[in-house]
Each structure stands twice: as C-alpha cells, then as structure tokens.
Amino acid sequence: MEEEVEVIIVSELGRLEIARAAAARKRGKKIRGFDYGSDFCIVEPPVSNEYDVTLYARLGLYCYNFQKGTNFKFVRWEKYNTEFTSNFDHYITLAARDPSCNSFFSFQTVFSAAGCSTQGTYRVKTWRVLACRPTCAKSVNDNWDRDTGEMPKWLPDETLATDNKKYYVVQESELHENDWLQLFMKMAFLQANPHIGVSSSDHKAIIRKTVDGIPEHMSLEIASECRC
C-alpha cells in the first residue's frame, strides 16, 4: 500500500513569506545587542569595575554630544551586558539629563575594547564607541571602517612651548570648564593604571580621536611610553 503524501500548494507570495521567516530565524540566531547576546548576563551596580564602566558610558555620551551638538549630562549607568567577538564589547544603558529642560531619559552606548599594540617604545590602546543614542530598538552597526595608522610621537617640551600656532597648552581653568578634557585625562590614566584607574604621578600620553564616517562611531587611541 502506497503511503499517502499530503501536497500543499504555495503561491509565490507564500514562498516569499516563508523565505522572509527563514531569514528572520537566521538573524535571530546571530543577533547581538542590548540586554541579550551569546554571553548574556545583565550586570547592574554596584560592581568592582564601576569606575571603568562609568568612563565607558560617559565616553559614549560625549560622542553623541560631539556629533549632534547637544550638551546632555551623564547621571549614572544602570546596566550592561558584554559580547566577546573579535573585541570585548560593553552594551551599556545609562541615565542622561538634558539641562536645557532638566529632563531625564534613557541612553544606550556600545563601548568596544579594540585591542592593545606596541609601536616602537609606545604602548597603544584602542577604545571605540560603536553606538550612542537615546534608547531605541535600532540595530547596531559594529563594523569599524577606517585604518588610522601609527600614532604620532611625543614632541619635546621646547617645541610645545615655542610653536603656539600648532600646539596649545590647556589652562587649568579650561580643564574645569570642559568635561570632555577631564574624561580624556581619566581614560589616559585608566590605560596606564587599569587596576585602579587613577594615578598620583605625572603621566604623558598621546590621545587621538578619529571617526570613520559612520554615525555614532568614534575611536580613541591612547599611546604612552612602555614601562619596563
């Protein structure tokens, strides 16, 4: 006795819907982002690395302000989850404030530790912002699309003091007036002292900020003399 086989006739529109559903399932297996991922674990404060995560969150907010011309203020980070891809990515949700109307809102940023290299006598650490925006369901474009090349070298103090057309010495008052200068300084100290984040000694570092033309992207490279 032959086995009966049920035949289902599918229209071209039906085939299209089936193909779309299959593609969606494949995307679902590969999806990464806020509050989920292959290394899914939501972390909330307090944590031992709270100082580090605060700097990561503030850097993402700075990137948004820099690109959009806004002046949003950091309030606190609320949670994050991590992804291990070719880099180590933090998907951070934070609370921000708009001082123009004193309103508070949720903000998202992706901070990526993109590696460390040695260039001559310098140790160079690369950090990237791969997303920065008020909280939404938009996907993250985590593909950095620019090769920045080698870092410039530290110049002699005499050159910095005499050539004021190319180089500018920041005044102490400007450090207090510009939050981003303090943020960059703290990031440089964190690179030099990853376990404590602060330093009581003098520290020379070269910081280069670049963008790759993709909205919400920014790279921060920090070079300092290797310590033997």
GROMACS .gro file of C-alpha atoms in nm, residues 1-187:
model
  187
    1MET     CA    1   0.000   0.000   0.000
    2GLU     CA    2   0.142   0.330  -0.105
    3GLU     CA    3   0.188   0.595   0.162
    4GLU     CA    4  -0.029   0.897   0.108
    5VAL     CA    5   0.161   1.222   0.081
    6GLU     CA    6  -0.011   1.549   0.155
    7VAL     CA    7   0.071   1.810  -0.105
    8ILE     CA    8   0.041   2.177  -0.016
    9ILE     CA    9   0.035   2.427  -0.298
   10VAL     CA   10   0.209   2.752  -0.203
   11SER     CA   11   0.166   3.070  -0.401
   12GLU     CA   12   0.460   3.291  -0.495
   13LEU     CA   13   0.353   3.532  -0.222
   14GLY     CA   14   0.353   3.243   0.024
   15ARG     CA   15   0.702   3.139  -0.085
   16LEU     CA   16   0.820   3.493  -0.024
   17GLU     CA   17   0.674   3.496   0.327
   18ILE     CA   18   0.838   3.159   0.405
   19ALA     CA   19   1.173   3.290   0.283
   20ARG     CA   20   1.137   3.602   0.496
   21ALA     CA   21   1.053   3.395   0.804
   22ALA     CA   22   1.357   3.171   0.747
   23ALA     CA   23   1.583   3.474   0.710
   24ALA     CA   24   1.441   3.622   1.029
   25ARG     CA   25   1.515   3.299   1.218
   26LYS     CA   26   1.874   3.305   1.093
   27ARG     CA   27   1.914   3.664   1.202
   28GLY     CA   28   1.772   3.576   1.540
   29LYS     CA   29   2.049   3.321   1.594
   30LYS     CA   30   2.318   3.578   1.519
   31ILE     CA   31   2.168   3.885   1.679
   32ARG     CA   32   2.367   4.075   1.938
   33GLY     CA   33   2.281   4.384   2.134
   34PHE     CA   34   2.150   4.539   2.448
   35ASP     CA   35   2.027   4.301   2.719
   36TYR     CA   36   2.098   3.985   2.522
   37GLY     CA   37   2.369   3.804   2.329
   38SER     CA   38   2.579   3.488   2.326
   39ASP     CA   39   2.735   3.586   2.659
   40PHE     CA   40   2.405   3.706   2.802
   41CYS     CA   41   2.436   3.834   3.155
   42ILE     CA   42   2.294   4.168   3.263
   43VAL     CA   43   2.520   4.342   3.513
   44GLU     CA   44   2.386   4.612   3.743
   45PRO     CA   45   2.565   4.830   4.000
   46PRO     CA   46   2.734   4.807   4.239
   47VAL     CA   47   3.025   4.618   4.080
   48SER     CA   48   3.401   4.612   4.127
   49ASN     CA   49   3.467   4.775   3.787
   50GLU     CA   50   3.216   5.057   3.839
   51TYR     CA   51   3.480   5.326   3.777
   52ASP     CA   52   3.568   5.175   3.438
   53VAL     CA   53   3.207   5.132   3.324
   54THR     CA   54   3.130   5.491   3.424
   55LEU     CA   55   3.408   5.615   3.194
   56TYR     CA   56   3.287   5.391   2.911
   57ALA     CA   57   2.933   5.526   2.948
   58ARG     CA   58   3.050   5.888   2.965
   59LEU     CA   59   3.260   5.840   2.651
   60GLY     CA   60   2.954   5.723   2.459
   61LEU     CA   61   2.754   6.024   2.576
   62TYR     CA   62   3.042   6.254   2.480
   63CYS     CA   63   3.048   6.100   2.130
   64TYR     CA   64   2.678   6.178   2.086
   65ASN     CA   65   2.719   6.536   2.211
   66PHE     CA   66   3.019   6.585   1.981
   67GLN     CA   67   2.835   6.460   1.672
   68LYS     CA   68   2.494   6.612   1.744
   69GLY     CA   69   2.594   6.940   1.909
   70THR     CA   70   2.398   6.859   2.225
   71ASN     CA   71   2.501   6.904   2.587
   72PHE     CA   72   2.349   6.601   2.757
   73LYS     CA   73   2.488   6.520   3.101
   74PHE     CA   74   2.576   6.182   3.246
   75VAL     CA   75   2.371   6.082   3.551
   76ARG     CA   76   2.457   5.716   3.614
   77TRP     CA   77   2.493   5.388   3.431
   78GLU     CA   78   2.212   5.143   3.500
   79LYS     CA   79   2.311   4.810   3.342
   80TYR     CA   80   2.530   4.647   3.081
   81ASN     CA   81   2.596   4.318   2.909
   82THR     CA   82   2.907   4.208   2.724
   83GLU     CA   83   2.989   4.039   2.394
   84PHE     CA   84   3.315   3.865   2.306
   85THR     CA   85   3.364   3.894   1.931
   86SER     CA   86   3.698   3.994   1.782
   87ASN     CA   87   3.687   4.263   2.054
   88PHE     CA   88   3.536   4.296   2.400
   89ASP     CA   89   3.214   4.498   2.373
   90HIS     CA   90   3.006   4.653   2.651
   91TYR     CA   91   2.640   4.727   2.570
   92ILE     CA   92   2.562   4.994   2.829
   93THR     CA   93   2.232   5.152   2.925
   94LEU     CA   94   2.262   5.475   3.123
   95ALA     CA   95   2.055   5.762   3.253
   96ALA     CA   96   2.122   6.105   3.099
   97ARG     CA   97   1.989   6.454   3.159
   98ASP     CA   98   1.907   6.734   2.918
   99PRO     CA   99   1.999   7.054   3.109
  100SER     CA  100   1.801   7.273   2.868
  101CYS     CA  101   1.474   7.139   3.013
  102ASN     CA  102   1.605   6.939   3.311
  103SER     CA  103   1.453   6.618   3.175
  104PHE     CA  104   1.593   6.268   3.229
  105PHE     CA  105   1.597   5.991   2.970
  106SER     CA  106   1.745   5.650   2.893
  107PHE     CA  107   2.054   5.635   2.671
  108GLN     CA  108   2.246   5.349   2.507
  109THR     CA  109   2.608   5.316   2.403
  110VAL     CA  110   2.836   5.037   2.283
  111PHE     CA  111   3.192   5.059   2.412
  112SER     CA  112   3.448   4.833   2.243
  113ALA     CA  113   3.793   4.748   2.377
  114ALA     CA  114   3.954   4.706   2.036
  115GLY     CA  115   4.295   4.586   2.142
  116CYS     CA  116   4.642   4.688   2.251
  117SER     CA  117   4.957   4.710   2.039
  118THR     CA  118   5.320   4.817   2.064
  119GLN     CA  119   5.454   5.085   1.830
  120GLY     CA  120   5.825   5.140   1.892
  121THR     CA  121   5.856   5.248   2.255
  122TYR     CA  122   5.484   5.318   2.285
  123ARG     CA  123   5.202   5.102   2.413
  124VAL     CA  124   4.883   5.192   2.225
  125LYS     CA  125   4.537   5.102   2.347
  126THR     CA  126   4.235   5.146   2.120
  127TRP     CA  127   3.885   5.211   2.251
  128ARG     CA  128   3.585   5.265   2.028
  129VAL     CA  129   3.228   5.384   2.055
  130LEU     CA  130   3.015   5.183   1.811
  131ALA     CA  131   2.673   5.318   1.911
  132CYS     CA  132   2.546   5.618   2.107
  133ARG     CA  133   2.181   5.723   2.105
  134PRO     CA  134   1.870   5.766   2.318
  135THR     CA  135   1.736   5.418   2.389
  136CYS     CA  136   1.567   5.261   2.086
  137ALA     CA  137   1.531   4.928   1.906
  138LYS     CA  138   1.762   5.019   1.618
  139SER     CA  139   2.030   4.763   1.533
  140VAL     CA  140   2.397   4.837   1.598
  141ASN     CA  141   2.648   4.875   1.316
  142ASP     CA  142   2.959   4.742   1.492
  143ASN     CA  143   3.184   4.743   1.184
  144TRP     CA  144   3.466   4.998   1.221
  145ASP     CA  145   3.558   5.121   0.873
  146ARG     CA  146   3.889   5.306   0.896
  147ASP     CA  147   4.259   5.225   0.939
  148THR     CA  148   4.415   5.504   1.144
  149GLY     CA  149   4.781   5.402   1.102
  150GLU     CA  150   5.058   5.466   1.353
  151MET     CA  151   5.029   5.716   1.635
  152PRO     CA  152   5.230   6.042   1.631
  153LYS     CA  153   5.526   6.073   1.867
  154TRP     CA  154   5.552   6.289   2.177
  155LEU     CA  155   5.723   6.620   2.097
  156PRO     CA  156   6.000   6.782   2.304
  157ASP     CA  157   5.881   7.030   2.567
  158GLU     CA  158   6.071   7.309   2.388
  159THR     CA  159   5.867   7.256   2.072
  160LEU     CA  160   5.539   7.257   2.262
  161ALA     CA  161   5.637   7.579   2.439
  162THR     CA  162   5.757   7.776   2.136
  163ASP     CA  163   5.531   7.674   1.846
  164ASN     CA  164   5.197   7.803   1.973
  165LYS     CA  165   5.048   7.812   1.622
  166LYS     CA  166   5.036   7.432   1.601
  167TYR     CA  167   5.025   7.332   1.967
  168TYR     CA  168   4.816   7.462   2.252
  169VAL     CA  169   4.877   7.425   2.623
  170VAL     CA  170   4.547   7.379   2.804
  171GLN     CA  171   4.499   7.604   3.104
  172GLU     CA  172   4.382   7.460   3.436
  173SER     CA  173   4.064   7.669   3.425
  174GLU     CA  174   3.976   7.507   3.091
  175LEU     CA  175   4.002   7.162   3.247
  176HIS     CA  176   3.725   7.256   3.490
  177GLU     CA  177   3.510   7.417   3.221
  178ASN     CA  178   3.525   7.126   2.973
  179ASP     CA  179   3.407   6.788   3.099
  180TRP     CA  180   3.548   6.607   2.796
  181LEU     CA  181   3.906   6.714   2.877
  182GLN     CA  182   3.875   6.559   3.222
  183LEU     CA  183   3.720   6.249   3.067
  184PHE     CA  184   4.011   6.206   2.825
  185MET     CA  185   4.261   6.251   3.109
  186LYS     CA  186   4.087   5.985   3.316
  187MET     CA  187   4.084   5.748   3.018
   0.00000   0.00000   0.00000
